[in-house]
XYZ file of C-alpha atoms in Angstrom:
124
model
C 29.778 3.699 13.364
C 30.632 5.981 16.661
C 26.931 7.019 16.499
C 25.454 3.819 15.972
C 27.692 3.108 19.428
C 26.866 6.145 21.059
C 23.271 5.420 20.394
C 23.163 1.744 21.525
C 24.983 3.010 25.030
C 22.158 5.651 25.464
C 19.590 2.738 25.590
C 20.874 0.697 27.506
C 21.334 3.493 29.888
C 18.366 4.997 29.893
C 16.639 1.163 29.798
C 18.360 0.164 33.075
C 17.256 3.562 34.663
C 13.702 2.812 33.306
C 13.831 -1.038 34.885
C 14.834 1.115 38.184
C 12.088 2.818 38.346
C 9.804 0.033 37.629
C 11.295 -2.390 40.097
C 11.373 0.844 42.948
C 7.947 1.893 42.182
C 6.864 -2.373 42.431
C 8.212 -2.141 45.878
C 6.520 0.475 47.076
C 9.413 3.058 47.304
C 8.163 6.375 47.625
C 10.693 8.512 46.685
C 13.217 7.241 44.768
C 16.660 7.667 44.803
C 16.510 8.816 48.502
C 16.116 5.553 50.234
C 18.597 5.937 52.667
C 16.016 8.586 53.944
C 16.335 12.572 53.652
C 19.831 13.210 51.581
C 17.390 15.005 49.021
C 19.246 17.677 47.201
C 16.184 19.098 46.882
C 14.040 19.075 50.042
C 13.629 22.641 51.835
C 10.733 22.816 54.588
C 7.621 24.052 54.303
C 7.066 27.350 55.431
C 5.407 27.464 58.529
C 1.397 28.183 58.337
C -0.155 30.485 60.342
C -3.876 29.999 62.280
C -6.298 32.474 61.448
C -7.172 32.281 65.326
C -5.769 31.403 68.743
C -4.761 27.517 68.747
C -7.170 25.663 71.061
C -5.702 22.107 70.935
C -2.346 20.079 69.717
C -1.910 16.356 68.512
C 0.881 14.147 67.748
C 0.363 11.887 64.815
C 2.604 8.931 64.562
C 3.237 8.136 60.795
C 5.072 5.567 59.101
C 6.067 5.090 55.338
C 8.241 8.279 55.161
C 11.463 7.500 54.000
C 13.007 10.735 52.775
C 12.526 14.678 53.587
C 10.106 14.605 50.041
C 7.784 12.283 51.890
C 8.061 14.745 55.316
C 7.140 17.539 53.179
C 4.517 16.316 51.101
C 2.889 15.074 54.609
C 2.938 18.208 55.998
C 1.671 20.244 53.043
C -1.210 17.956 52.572
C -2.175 18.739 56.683
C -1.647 22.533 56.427
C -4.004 22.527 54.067
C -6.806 21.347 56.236
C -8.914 24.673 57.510
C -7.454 25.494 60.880
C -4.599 23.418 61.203
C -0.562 23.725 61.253
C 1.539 21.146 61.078
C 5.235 20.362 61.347
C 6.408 17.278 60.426
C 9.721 15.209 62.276
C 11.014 12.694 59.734
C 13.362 11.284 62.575
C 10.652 10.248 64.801
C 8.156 9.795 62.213
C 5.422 12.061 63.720
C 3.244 15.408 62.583
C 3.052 17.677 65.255
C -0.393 19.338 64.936
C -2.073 22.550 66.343
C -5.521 23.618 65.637
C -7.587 27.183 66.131
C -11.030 24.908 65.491
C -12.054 21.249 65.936
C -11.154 19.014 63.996
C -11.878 15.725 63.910
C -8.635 12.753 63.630
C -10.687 11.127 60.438
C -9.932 13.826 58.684
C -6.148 14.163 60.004
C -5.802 10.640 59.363
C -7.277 10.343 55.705
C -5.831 13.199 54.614
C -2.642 11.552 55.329
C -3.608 8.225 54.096
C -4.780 10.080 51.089
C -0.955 10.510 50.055
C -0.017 6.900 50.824
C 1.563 6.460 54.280
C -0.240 5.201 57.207
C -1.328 6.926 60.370
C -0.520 4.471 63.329
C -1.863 6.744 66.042
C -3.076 10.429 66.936
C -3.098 11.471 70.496
């Protein structure tokens, strides 16, 4: 009987943290379990990428959609991964500060972060 009980308890937990999900994921949370934005156990930085040459321009990209220091990260990891560019990421002011050691043009900023789902409002 205590494992019939024991079993019935596990379901219903594991149901309501499945519904969670669901419902979360529905309304477009991106990371969840962090809304209140960046009290992620887990969330170090990114280590800082170095140019292969001397950096010839900076942007500022204005972002919006990142609620947590996940969503910071994965933002800048998808930029530094763009050929000639560094980027650090400010969750507080929702911006990617970007440098560059080629050209490169904002389309490609901008979709790589739109890839990822948040929205680029500006680049300047």
């Amino acid at each position: 009987m205590a494992d019939i009980i024991a079993v019935i308890v596990l379901v219903i937990l594991i149901g309501s943290a499945v519904a969670y999900i669901v419902n979360a994921k529905k309304k477009g949370v991106k990371c969840i379990g962090c809304p209140a934005g960046g009290s992620c156990p887990g969330s170090g930085k990114a280590p800082k990428k170095k140019l292969e040459g001397r950096v010839i321009g900076r942007k500022t990209m204005k972002i919006s959609g990142m609620n947590c220091a996940h969503c910071a990260n994965d933002v800048a990891m998808m930029l530094n991964q763009i050929d000639g560019v560094r980027a650090e990421v400010n969750l507080s002011k929702g911006c990617a500060r970007i440098a560059y050691d080629r050209t490169v043009g904002d389309d490609v900023l901008k979709n790589a972060v739109e890839k990822i789902g948040y929205h680029v409002i500006s680049i300047s």
